[in-house]
Amino acid sequence: MSDSDTFDPADPKNQKTVGNIRSDNPRMICRGVEVFYADKQAIFNISLDIGKNEVIALIGPSGCGKSTFLRCLNRMNDTIDICRVSGTIKLDEMDIYDPAIDVVPLRAQVGMVFQKPNPFPKSIYDNIAYGPKIHGIVTNRTDTDEIVEMSLRKAGLWKEVKDRLDQPGTGLSGGQQQRLCIARTIAVNPEVILMDEPCSALDPIATSIIEELILELSAQYTIAIVTHSMQQASRVSQRTAYFHLGVLIEVGPTDQLFTRPLHRLTQDYITGRFG
Amino acid sequence: MNPLHLLIVLLLLSSAGYYIGRKKAFAVAGGAQGIQKLHSRPVYYGALTAMWCGIPAIAVVAAWLAFEPSIITGLVLNGLPDEIRSLPDGMLNLLVNDIRNLVDGNIVSAASDPMIQQAADRYAHLKLISLTSLTIASVSLSLLALIFIRSRIVPNLRARNQVERIVRYLLIACSMIAIFTTIGIILSVLYEAIRFFQTVPVTDFLFGLKWSPQMAIRADQVGSSGTFGAIPVLAGTLMISMISMAVAAPIGLMSAIYLSEYANRRIRDMVKPLMEILAGIPTVVYGFFAALTVAPFFRDTGDFLGLSISSESAMAAGLVMGVMIIPFVSSLSDDVINAVPQALRDGALALGATRSETVRQVVIPAAFPGIVGSLLLAVSRAIGETMIVVMAAGLSANLTANPFQAVTTVTVQIVTLLVGDQEFDSPKTLAAFALGLLLFLVTLALNVIALVVVRKYREQYE
């Protein structure tokens, strides 16, 4: 294995992922995923399983392709004209890049929470009710009330907002907004929740609330989280995947990856030698 | 030296002041090493000197040039014989014009009159004196200011703060110009409108159902006392504006949505400039199109269906006007839709919303205040538009709800009232100002309504 300065991601011998990419009980299976932005290749031949009810953390230096990979999982990359994805990604045996697949129900099954809280310019109630309404999950007011309360309770926001559901979601604090976005995602009853650095715009207290929330949610949902904080990865995830320059370098149980990394690059990153 | 040369000299002096001030700052600091001792960086001392040098002198020049003509004219008139000074105002104005034309070397009707020639010579003489003294005054003011401020430059002079303050005052002065111009326009229209309302009662004007502004030019003419009921004219304006907005708002908005949400970059780069060409076509050309193509088309279609449609109709004018204002709506709405953060779209798409659901339920509500703004701009454009209406909708003030009849609008009536050969103080001409005031109030009300809507919406969603 070559030194980190002369690491060449296009070199096939460097593309073997160290560790176990498989999961005993997979919810999503990715094989040979590659993404191109126009002519530039962003990620190379990534194969990874995401297990049922596990939290998997995707870490790595900026620009390593972890967010790009995450956005492949619910086809959010479709919104970028110049982006092209190859390889297979399966959700419960269903190939999500199959031309016959409709992205609308897919995105209801694989929800996403973004880096910056992005509540809609609507009331708190409507923010939550929006998803269930467009998918026809609810048709009358009673059902909607119920799903709004249930989602807000799961996101740990109910007590704080139950008396002001009609007020704009944009009026909440940053941490509350992010929990609102999580509640909004839960409301359409997804199987997988993708989180793209959900705490990077939040203060430490809001961050710890969200981390607790992630742990609670993992009982019910499969969660893939991109994070820059290795402490966060070690607190919330069972498995961790380390990306470097568009390549998946190492996957393993979180405690093992942070204490006994197998790959030199992983070790360099977690000991803070670069990144 | 003419005023332009004077201005250039003052600007040169001012830029010289910049270098002098900066040099002095370096000098008092004791060279480049001592700059730390100065309160501000040397360029601020330079800028401060330049401002002291330039602004007061240029202000004096501006004030002088503003008052010079009236003062000189007064002096020249005082020198004229009494029998001329006792002429009525109108005649006196003509005389003054003759004198000025003679001074400027233009051809005049009464050039041979020695008395006028004499006055013109006097005028030219006074003008020369005025210009010379202006030059001396402004240049010496500039120099004095330069010397004064140069002597004030010491290390702890707070030059940066002073420059910032002067810049702020300059900006305030510029925004005041716009406000005062508006107030001036309002007052002038209001003054003439009040004169109109002295002959025609306000209630007759506001609630009258008949518009027929024919006044007798001579006392022996029959039957033309004129009725000034603004309702038919206003109704025509509203009808044509509504027809044009009914065309422009949906088409403009939808093309904006297509361009910003659906079209890829290449199509957008091609289509957007093409649509903006519509805004560049002169309204007269739209007028031809409406009068020669659209209106006859409606008339022929009407004949075919057995309906009688006049060859000048509100519908033809409104439709063509609507096409004209499409680019206003689409271009501005496109900008505000683009300004909606991508994060909101991502949020909706990630929930499994389709593209059109995202647009309808998230993007448009977020862009709503801006869209209202663009529609409002289009409405004021439609209300103010004159040419198309003159050519395609006719001049007859019919009070009708039928869009296939000829109607007329406020702006068209203002034009026809003012291009006549009536005396300026007859109610017919003054009615134009009353209409102008009415139009102003209507657009003002529209603006206020839109502001309230936008603000209410913002409170709700921000």
XYZ file of C-alpha atoms in Angstrom:
737
model
C 0.000 0.000 0.000
C 1.408 3.354 -1.000
C 1.913 6.405 1.136
C -0.964 8.840 1.658
C 0.696 11.629 -0.382
C 1.008 9.459 -3.462
C -2.372 7.814 -3.053
C -3.993 7.456 -6.448
C -7.729 6.731 -6.201
C -8.012 5.768 -9.880
C -5.482 2.989 -9.340
C -7.599 -0.208 -9.104
C -5.374 -1.848 -6.513
C -6.247 0.956 -4.132
C -9.941 0.356 -4.478
C -10.238 -2.667 -2.250
C -12.220 -1.716 0.798
C -10.757 -2.969 4.039
C -13.076 -4.510 6.623
C -16.454 -6.135 6.199
C -18.800 -4.293 3.855
C -21.576 -6.811 4.418
C -24.330 -6.790 6.951
C -26.124 -9.882 8.288
C -29.477 -8.316 7.911
C -29.182 -5.704 5.158
C -31.810 -3.080 4.350
C -29.865 -1.419 1.549
C -27.220 -3.084 -0.596
C -24.874 -0.985 -2.738
C -22.518 -2.592 -5.232
C -19.976 -0.849 -7.453
C -21.545 2.596 -7.108
C -19.806 5.301 -9.115
C -20.885 8.923 -9.527
C -19.779 11.391 -12.180
C -20.368 15.139 -12.264
C -20.089 15.763 -16.024
C -16.646 14.282 -16.799
C -15.322 14.369 -13.269
C -15.674 11.182 -11.276
C -16.696 11.900 -7.691
C -16.890 8.413 -6.159
C -15.285 5.155 -7.223
C -16.664 1.641 -7.069
C -18.287 1.741 -3.665
C -19.884 -1.385 -2.219
C -21.566 -1.232 1.157
C -24.489 -2.767 3.034
C -26.641 -0.807 5.408
C -28.191 -3.093 8.009
C -31.716 -3.005 9.382
C -32.077 -0.755 12.432
C -28.438 0.134 12.488
C -26.873 3.574 12.543
C -24.011 3.759 10.086
C -21.720 6.776 10.163
C -19.973 7.997 7.015
C -16.824 9.930 7.876
C -13.910 11.368 5.964
C -12.272 14.642 4.981
C -14.202 17.302 3.037
C -14.744 16.459 -0.598
C -14.286 12.717 -0.054
C -17.674 11.899 -1.579
C -19.564 10.850 1.542
C -22.418 13.296 0.955
C -22.515 12.381 -2.720
C -22.834 8.722 -1.768
C -25.570 9.525 0.743
C -27.526 11.438 -1.884
C -27.388 8.400 -4.178
C -29.380 6.427 -1.641
C -32.613 8.350 -2.224
C -31.736 9.580 -5.710
C -31.454 13.204 -4.621
C -28.625 13.379 -7.139
C -31.300 13.245 -9.834
C -31.952 16.922 -9.197
C -28.478 17.792 -10.475
C -28.527 17.796 -14.277
C -24.907 16.875 -14.858
C -24.814 14.058 -12.309
C -24.648 10.426 -13.461
C -24.788 7.341 -11.218
C -23.777 3.769 -12.115
C -23.697 0.511 -10.162
C -26.613 -0.979 -8.260
C -28.312 0.171 -5.089
C -31.041 -2.040 -3.696
C -33.586 -1.241 -1.034
C -35.139 -4.479 0.253
C -34.331 -6.314 -3.009
C -35.681 -3.426 -5.112
C -33.173 -1.797 -7.475
C -33.753 1.896 -6.870
C -32.055 2.951 -10.120
C -34.303 0.676 -12.162
C -35.957 2.884 -14.831
C -39.327 1.453 -13.787
C -38.928 2.808 -10.259
C -40.646 6.061 -9.410
C -38.583 8.373 -7.210
C -41.630 9.762 -5.411
C -42.475 6.631 -3.352
C -38.748 5.866 -3.062
C -38.098 9.173 -1.336
C -40.992 8.491 0.990
C -39.238 5.248 1.960
C -35.784 6.805 2.199
C -36.104 10.162 3.913
C -33.425 12.788 4.234
C -32.393 15.423 6.776
C -30.067 18.123 5.547
C -27.072 19.951 6.916
C -28.871 23.252 7.350
C -32.341 23.044 8.900
C -34.745 23.816 6.044
C -38.281 24.069 7.402
C -40.818 25.233 4.831
C -42.148 28.769 5.213
C -45.341 27.300 6.676
C -46.688 26.682 10.152
C -45.162 23.973 12.354
C -48.292 21.887 11.837
C -48.208 22.246 8.051
C -44.504 21.431 7.944
C -45.263 18.006 9.408
C -48.581 17.483 7.645
C -47.142 18.290 4.228
C -45.512 14.918 3.535
C -48.435 12.739 4.698
C -50.810 14.910 2.657
C -48.945 14.629 -0.633
C -48.635 10.873 -0.213
C -52.276 10.472 0.698
C -51.384 8.893 4.040
C -53.933 11.140 5.716
C -57.195 12.430 4.349
C -58.999 13.971 7.295
C -58.128 16.376 10.042
C -58.202 13.833 12.904
C -55.672 11.540 11.218
C -53.487 14.515 10.404
C -53.606 15.778 13.985
C -52.634 12.339 15.157
C -49.691 11.927 12.778
C -48.440 15.453 13.547
C -48.482 14.760 17.276
C -46.899 11.334 16.862
C -44.075 12.669 14.663
C -43.365 15.613 16.948
C -43.336 13.315 19.965
C -40.876 10.965 18.271
C -38.661 13.911 17.407
C -38.859 15.098 21.029
C -40.342 18.406 19.998
C -43.971 17.961 21.045
C -43.694 19.458 24.516
C -41.910 22.534 23.224
C -44.290 23.380 20.388
C -47.674 21.864 21.221
C -49.152 25.253 22.120
C -47.947 27.009 18.987
C -48.465 24.574 16.158
C -49.924 27.348 14.016
C -46.812 29.469 14.216
C -44.210 29.501 11.440
C -41.632 26.723 11.567
C -38.963 29.241 10.633
C -39.492 30.985 13.988
C -38.013 28.101 15.986
C -34.404 27.950 17.153
C -31.837 26.159 14.992
C -31.921 22.946 17.026
C -35.720 22.936 17.141
C -35.849 23.544 13.392
C -33.612 20.541 12.806
C -35.829 18.361 15.017
C -38.809 19.719 13.089
C -37.127 18.564 9.883
C -36.554 15.139 11.445
C -40.210 15.006 12.537
C -41.223 15.986 9.014
C -39.185 13.101 7.640
C -40.614 10.624 10.164
C -44.159 11.711 9.329
C -44.111 9.941 5.945
C -43.066 6.744 7.727
C -39.784 5.953 5.970
C -37.649 2.830 6.388
C -34.329 4.599 6.061
C -33.377 8.105 7.211
C -30.360 9.752 5.621
C -28.743 12.553 7.610
C -26.215 14.843 5.975
C -24.220 16.460 8.805
C -27.425 17.198 10.735
C -25.648 18.902 13.633
C -23.016 20.982 11.882
C -25.111 24.161 12.149
C -26.072 23.569 15.799
C -24.626 24.375 19.194
C -23.380 21.570 21.533
C -26.612 21.360 23.554
C -28.835 21.078 20.481
C -26.327 18.585 19.073
C -26.539 16.315 22.102
C -30.361 16.416 21.971
C -30.274 15.365 18.312
C -27.750 12.607 19.056
C -30.023 11.168 21.751
C -32.861 11.381 19.275
C -30.854 9.430 16.681
C -30.224 6.681 19.215
C -33.941 6.467 20.037
C -34.937 6.488 16.378
C -32.572 3.641 15.524
C -34.955 1.272 17.288
C -37.420 1.854 14.484
C -35.475 3.152 11.508
C -32.288 2.500 9.606
C -30.102 5.579 9.743
C -27.112 6.629 7.656
C -25.412 9.743 8.973
C -22.638 11.806 7.410
C -20.621 13.617 10.046
C -17.398 15.521 10.442
C -17.273 14.853 14.148
C -15.589 11.560 15.050
C -16.917 11.846 18.586
C -20.396 12.049 17.170
C -19.797 9.012 14.970
C -18.550 7.040 17.945
C -21.474 8.138 20.130
C -24.331 7.382 17.741
C -23.252 4.675 15.294
C -22.748 0.948 15.372
C -20.769 0.834 12.127
C -18.540 3.412 10.525
C -17.363 3.806 6.951
C -14.305 5.902 6.159
C -14.188 7.641 2.768
C -11.120 9.164 1.171
C -11.021 10.991 -2.183
C -14.133 9.257 -3.463
C -13.082 5.804 -2.339
C -14.497 3.748 0.525
C -11.318 2.865 2.421
C -12.541 0.983 5.439
C -15.773 -0.228 7.015
C -16.090 -1.756 10.426
C -17.802 -1.765 13.786
C -17.452 1.745 15.167
C -15.535 0.852 18.342
C -13.065 -1.229 16.393
C -12.569 1.330 13.614
C -11.774 4.082 16.080
C -9.512 2.001 18.312
C -7.852 -0.489 15.958
C -8.152 0.804 12.374
C -6.964 -1.649 9.750
C -5.962 0.851 7.109
C -3.155 3.341 7.339
C -5.308 6.181 5.903
C -8.030 5.551 8.475
C -5.483 5.696 11.233
C -4.033 8.933 9.885
C -7.498 10.481 9.769
C -8.738 9.440 13.200
C -5.503 10.441 14.868
C -5.844 13.851 13.234
C -2.830 13.637 10.977
C -4.855 15.108 8.113
C -8.408 16.098 7.213
C -14.557 80.207 -18.983
C -17.914 78.486 -19.376
C -19.528 76.498 -16.535
C -18.343 73.144 -17.912
C -14.715 74.264 -17.954
C -15.180 75.666 -14.473
C -16.486 72.324 -13.268
C -13.493 70.508 -14.772
C -11.118 72.952 -13.092
C -12.815 72.375 -9.742
C -12.613 68.593 -10.132
C -8.925 68.884 -11.016
C -8.393 71.074 -7.957
C -10.216 68.508 -5.880
C -8.055 65.640 -7.112
C -4.979 67.754 -6.501
C -6.381 68.214 -2.999
C -6.385 64.433 -2.588
C -2.651 64.220 -3.240
C -1.868 67.292 -1.174
C -3.837 65.947 1.792
C -2.257 62.532 1.560
C 1.207 64.039 1.287
C 0.578 66.257 4.308
C -0.568 63.202 6.262
C 2.675 61.404 5.426
C 4.584 64.536 6.363
C 2.957 64.937 9.787
C 3.407 61.227 10.420
C 7.104 61.572 9.700
C 7.289 59.329 6.636
C 5.978 55.885 5.880
C 7.257 54.431 9.177
C 5.163 56.834 11.224
C 1.805 55.865 9.721
C 0.877 54.023 12.902
C 0.768 57.393 14.675
C -2.011 58.647 12.371
C -5.615 58.138 13.429
C -6.650 57.095 9.899
C -4.819 55.754 6.892
C -3.334 58.541 4.690
C -5.871 57.989 1.872
C -8.608 59.208 4.231
C -6.744 62.477 4.809
C -6.481 62.765 1.039
C -10.160 62.025 0.552
C -11.156 64.480 3.252
C -9.083 67.221 1.612
C -10.563 66.409 -1.798
C -14.094 66.631 -0.387
C -13.465 69.980 1.331
C -11.925 71.231 -1.877
C -14.649 70.039 -4.216
C -18.039 69.848 -2.532
C -18.587 73.434 -1.252
C -17.260 74.981 -4.453
C -19.406 72.757 -6.671
C -22.427 73.461 -4.466
C -21.826 77.194 -4.942
C -21.600 76.717 -8.715
C -24.832 74.712 -8.755
C -26.722 77.254 -6.656
C -25.358 80.130 -8.707
C -26.357 78.558 -12.009
C -29.808 77.811 -10.627
C -30.525 81.399 -9.615
C -28.495 83.279 -12.216
C -31.086 83.401 -15.066
C -33.901 84.755 -12.944
C -31.717 87.386 -11.296
C -30.248 88.581 -14.580
C -33.674 88.626 -16.220
C -34.989 90.702 -13.359
C -32.143 93.171 -13.711
C -32.607 93.434 -17.473
C -36.365 93.964 -17.150
C -35.842 96.677 -14.602
C -33.764 98.516 -17.141
C -36.567 98.470 -19.734
C -39.026 101.346 -20.219
C -42.161 101.376 -18.075
C -44.624 100.786 -20.890
C -42.974 97.465 -21.633
C -42.782 96.418 -18.000
C -46.495 96.980 -17.663
C -47.245 94.461 -20.454
C -49.202 91.345 -19.427
C -47.214 88.357 -18.210
C -47.547 86.338 -21.411
C -46.232 89.150 -23.612
C -43.430 89.845 -21.183
C -42.362 86.216 -21.309
C -42.242 86.323 -25.096
C -40.107 89.442 -24.903
C -37.691 87.828 -22.467
C -37.445 84.838 -24.782
C -36.624 87.129 -27.674
C -33.872 88.739 -25.635
C -32.413 85.416 -24.609
C -32.517 84.105 -28.162
C -30.709 87.182 -29.356
C -28.030 86.638 -26.704
C -27.612 83.025 -27.767
C -27.375 84.079 -31.419
C -30.597 82.424 -32.529
C -32.951 83.884 -35.099
C -35.696 86.040 -33.590
C -38.799 87.651 -34.941
C -38.195 91.099 -33.528
C -34.474 91.306 -34.082
C -34.631 94.739 -35.647
C -36.013 96.453 -32.540
C -33.140 98.560 -31.132
C -34.661 98.505 -27.682
C -34.562 94.714 -27.621
C -31.052 94.731 -29.043
C -29.985 97.021 -26.248
C -31.565 94.788 -23.638
C -29.842 91.777 -25.163
C -26.477 93.498 -24.976
C -27.153 94.296 -21.349
C -28.142 90.685 -20.731
C -24.944 89.382 -22.305
C -22.881 91.860 -20.335
C -24.472 90.832 -17.024
C -23.983 87.180 -17.879
C -20.291 87.731 -18.478
C -19.914 89.542 -15.148
C -21.792 86.778 -13.406
C -19.638 84.048 -14.879
C -16.400 85.832 -14.089
C -17.385 86.429 -10.492
C -18.613 82.841 -10.200
C -15.272 81.564 -11.432
C -13.353 83.731 -9.016
C -15.648 82.915 -6.109
C -15.723 79.154 -6.561
C -12.028 78.702 -7.313
C -10.985 80.857 -4.371
C -13.475 79.039 -2.122
C -11.945 75.776 -3.223
C -8.414 77.013 -2.593
C -9.313 78.513 0.786
C -10.896 75.230 1.843
C -7.792 73.403 0.685
C -5.495 75.643 2.714
C -7.776 75.485 5.744
C -8.098 71.712 5.831
C -4.431 71.201 5.050
C -3.522 73.233 8.130
C -5.890 71.056 10.190
C -4.194 67.767 9.266
C -2.542 66.493 12.421
C -2.012 62.878 13.472
C -5.115 62.731 15.663
C -7.517 64.307 13.153
C -10.289 61.689 12.793
C -10.268 61.814 9.007
C -11.835 58.380 8.457
C -14.868 59.170 10.592
C -15.331 62.524 8.880
C -15.090 61.011 5.410
C -17.610 58.340 6.360
C -19.973 60.995 7.699
C -19.701 63.109 4.539
C -20.341 60.027 2.400
C -23.458 59.311 4.444
C -24.746 62.855 3.955
C -24.100 62.606 0.225
C -26.139 59.405 0.064
C -28.954 60.969 2.086
C -28.937 63.980 -0.237
C -29.296 61.704 -3.272
C -32.272 59.865 -1.826
C -33.836 63.216 -0.882
C -33.708 64.295 -4.519
C -36.047 61.452 -5.471
C -38.420 62.226 -2.609
C -38.546 65.954 -3.274
C -39.088 65.406 -6.982
C -42.061 63.222 -6.189
C -43.444 65.804 -3.779
C -42.925 68.512 -6.387
C -44.807 66.548 -9.034
C -47.660 65.850 -6.646
C -47.925 69.488 -5.636
C -47.932 70.757 -9.213
C -50.639 68.289 -10.243
C -52.591 69.017 -7.079
C -52.466 72.770 -7.697
C -53.898 72.496 -11.216
C -56.429 69.900 -10.103
C -57.706 72.242 -7.386
C -58.191 74.939 -10.021
C -60.225 72.415 -12.002
C -62.366 71.519 -9.008
C -63.197 75.207 -8.557
C -65.205 75.058 -11.785
C -66.328 71.421 -11.690
C -67.494 69.997 -8.336
C -65.443 67.073 -7.025
C -68.523 64.874 -6.729
C -69.469 65.492 -10.372
C -65.976 64.469 -11.386
C -65.711 61.386 -9.218
C -69.217 60.007 -9.642
C -70.329 61.442 -12.979
C -71.248 58.804 -15.529
C -70.692 60.901 -18.617
C -67.367 62.081 -19.991
C -67.629 64.680 -22.701
C -64.994 67.338 -22.156
C -66.041 69.675 -24.969
C -65.884 73.332 -24.022
C -67.014 76.274 -26.079
C -63.951 78.045 -27.390
C -65.926 81.183 -28.213
C -68.930 82.479 -26.361
C -71.177 82.177 -29.423
C -70.634 78.418 -29.832
C -73.600 76.316 -28.938
C -74.242 73.462 -26.650
C -70.801 72.625 -25.405
C -70.542 73.197 -21.714
C -68.719 69.916 -21.098
C -69.431 67.173 -18.610
C -66.553 65.737 -16.636
C -67.639 62.458 -15.073
C -64.521 60.317 -14.646
C -66.257 56.982 -14.150
C -66.367 55.885 -17.829
C -62.703 56.765 -18.301
C -61.672 55.019 -15.106
C -63.780 52.003 -15.986
C -62.049 51.826 -19.360
C -58.645 51.900 -17.662
C -59.652 49.194 -15.230
C -61.148 46.981 -17.930
C -58.127 47.183 -20.200
C -55.732 46.672 -17.279
C -57.711 43.663 -16.117
C -57.751 42.100 -19.574
C -54.028 42.648 -19.960
C -53.271 41.233 -16.509
C -55.478 38.249 -17.240
C -53.161 37.598 -20.173
C -49.826 38.557 -18.644
C -50.109 37.179 -15.104
C -50.691 33.490 -15.889
C -48.493 33.371 -18.989
C -45.698 35.373 -17.401
C -45.792 33.445 -14.151
C -45.889 30.057 -15.808
C -43.067 30.857 -18.174
C -41.073 32.080 -15.174
C -41.739 28.775 -13.424
C -40.721 26.844 -16.515
C -37.539 28.842 -16.932
C -36.435 28.656 -13.324
C -37.615 25.180 -12.309
C -37.820 22.984 -15.384
C -35.686 24.349 -18.205
C -32.072 23.315 -18.319
C -29.372 25.894 -18.565
C -29.071 25.877 -22.336
C -32.760 26.432 -22.994
C -32.929 29.065 -20.286
C -29.999 30.985 -21.752
C -31.778 30.978 -25.090
C -35.395 31.611 -24.082
C -34.922 34.303 -21.469
C -33.302 36.887 -23.779
C -35.867 36.083 -26.463
C -38.699 36.830 -24.046
C -37.028 40.029 -22.988
C -37.054 41.184 -26.607
C -40.817 41.575 -26.162
C -40.085 44.297 -23.629
C -37.866 46.088 -26.126
C -40.523 46.515 -28.838
C -41.744 50.132 -28.907
C -45.338 50.462 -27.726
C -46.245 52.205 -30.966
C -45.397 49.015 -32.813
C -47.622 47.054 -30.444
C -50.238 49.677 -31.242
C -50.013 48.926 -34.996
C -50.249 45.263 -34.272
C -53.323 45.737 -32.107
C -55.063 48.123 -34.490
C -54.201 46.478 -37.791
C -54.124 42.767 -36.940
C -55.815 41.904 -33.686
C -58.763 44.286 -33.762
C -59.783 43.416 -37.363
C -59.452 39.748 -36.461
C -61.964 40.188 -33.647
C -64.279 42.187 -35.886
C -64.196 39.573 -38.654
C -64.691 36.745 -36.199
C -67.625 38.684 -34.760
C -69.122 39.173 -38.239
C -68.721 35.492 -38.918
C -70.545 34.614 -35.711
C -73.171 37.247 -36.386
C -72.078 39.550 -33.570
C -71.352 43.185 -34.042
C -67.889 43.936 -32.729
C -66.472 47.374 -33.260
C -63.131 47.640 -34.996
C -61.722 49.377 -31.959
C -62.174 47.328 -28.823
C -60.947 47.032 -25.268
C -60.263 43.370 -25.910
C -57.775 44.016 -28.731
C -55.911 46.664 -26.758
C -55.945 44.608 -23.557
C -54.679 41.433 -25.199
C -51.816 43.139 -26.969
C -50.933 45.076 -23.837
C -50.936 41.802 -21.943
C -48.420 40.378 -24.392
C -46.318 43.462 -23.948
C -46.090 43.099 -20.171
C -45.442 39.337 -20.130
C -41.679 39.894 -19.924
C -42.087 42.202 -16.924
C -43.892 39.490 -15.020
C -41.745 36.606 -16.201
C -38.375 38.243 -15.824
C -38.980 39.549 -12.302
C -40.787 36.426 -11.101
C -37.988 34.315 -12.513
C -35.519 36.279 -10.418
C -37.500 35.917 -7.187
C -38.171 32.220 -7.793
C -34.472 31.678 -8.344
C -33.789 33.452 -5.074
C -35.723 30.799 -3.127
C -33.051 28.699 -1.379
C -32.281 25.348 -2.984
C -32.530 23.835 0.524
C -36.314 24.321 0.492
C -36.672 22.483 -2.817
C -34.408 19.705 -1.551
C -36.505 19.429 1.591
C -39.712 18.976 -0.364
C -38.173 16.622 -2.934
C -36.634 14.525 -0.161
C -40.101 14.068 1.299
C -41.183 12.587 -2.001
C -42.933 15.649 -3.406
C -43.045 15.775 -7.180
C -41.564 18.685 -9.021
C -44.885 20.419 -9.554
C -45.917 19.851 -5.945
C -42.642 21.383 -4.839
C -43.219 24.382 -7.071
C -46.850 24.916 -6.133
C -46.661 24.272 -2.409
C -43.176 25.325 -1.401
C -41.401 27.471 -3.972
C -44.253 29.762 -5.012
C -45.391 30.476 -1.420
C -41.811 31.294 -0.485
C -41.463 33.609 -3.482
C -44.938 35.111 -3.063
C -43.960 38.602 -1.852
C -41.638 39.039 -4.815
C -44.239 37.734 -7.225
C -46.793 40.229 -5.900
C -44.191 42.906 -6.476
C -43.661 41.884 -10.081
C -47.398 41.683 -10.764
C -47.831 45.114 -9.257
C -45.156 46.546 -11.491
C -46.964 45.022 -14.441
C -50.284 46.545 -13.307
C -48.803 50.004 -13.037
C -47.296 49.505 -16.456
C -50.716 48.523 -17.814
C -52.491 51.450 -16.170
C -49.940 53.923 -17.451
C -49.801 52.562 -20.992
C -51.176 54.994 -23.554
C -50.091 54.279 -27.089
C -51.684 50.889 -27.606
C -54.972 52.169 -26.221
C -54.987 55.266 -28.422
C -54.485 53.104 -31.488
C -56.618 50.104 -30.693
C -59.282 50.983 -28.142
C -60.462 54.297 -29.468
C -61.289 57.604 -27.868
C -64.977 57.347 -27.102
C -65.745 57.245 -23.400
C -68.312 54.474 -23.298
C -69.375 53.169 -19.957
C -69.748 49.508 -20.811
C -68.925 46.082 -19.496
C -68.615 44.676 -23.001
C -64.929 44.223 -23.815
C -65.699 44.233 -27.532
C -66.758 47.868 -27.530
C -64.545 50.888 -27.893
C -63.491 52.405 -24.571
C -60.957 54.965 -23.507
C -58.557 55.262 -20.614
C -57.366 57.927 -18.238
C -53.977 58.298 -19.904
C -55.469 58.567 -23.394
C -57.851 61.271 -22.212
C -55.007 63.200 -20.630
C -53.195 63.183 -23.950
C -56.197 64.263 -25.983
C -57.069 66.996 -23.479
C -53.604 68.481 -23.535
C -52.863 68.339 -27.262
C -55.886 70.509 -28.087
C -55.744 74.217 -28.801
C -57.731 75.241 -25.743
C -56.602 77.941 -23.385
C -54.635 76.510 -20.558
C -57.018 77.624 -17.850
C -60.168 76.202 -19.430
C -61.738 73.313 -17.520
C -61.008 71.048 -20.488
C -57.253 71.303 -20.091
C -57.365 71.433 -16.324
C -59.360 68.206 -16.333
C -56.166 66.491 -17.486
C -54.556 67.310 -14.157
C -57.543 66.080 -12.213
C -57.328 62.815 -14.172
C -53.611 62.672 -13.485
C -54.258 63.096 -9.783
C -56.916 60.397 -9.889
C -54.552 58.032 -11.674
C -51.868 58.773 -9.128
C -54.238 58.022 -6.259
C -55.315 54.745 -7.860
C -51.748 53.518 -8.322
C -50.875 54.721 -4.828
C -53.785 52.715 -3.412
C -52.639 49.648 -5.376
C -49.141 50.047 -3.985
C -50.410 50.351 -0.437
C -52.610 47.271 -0.820
C -49.707 45.273 -2.207
C -47.438 46.419 0.602
C -49.992 45.339 3.182
C -50.422 41.950 1.496
C -46.690 41.396 1.305
C -46.131 42.444 4.903
C -48.912 40.278 6.258
C -47.519 37.353 4.339
C -43.999 37.975 5.613
C -45.171 38.147 9.213
C -46.841 34.826 8.738
C -43.943 33.030 7.162
C -40.672 34.497 8.350
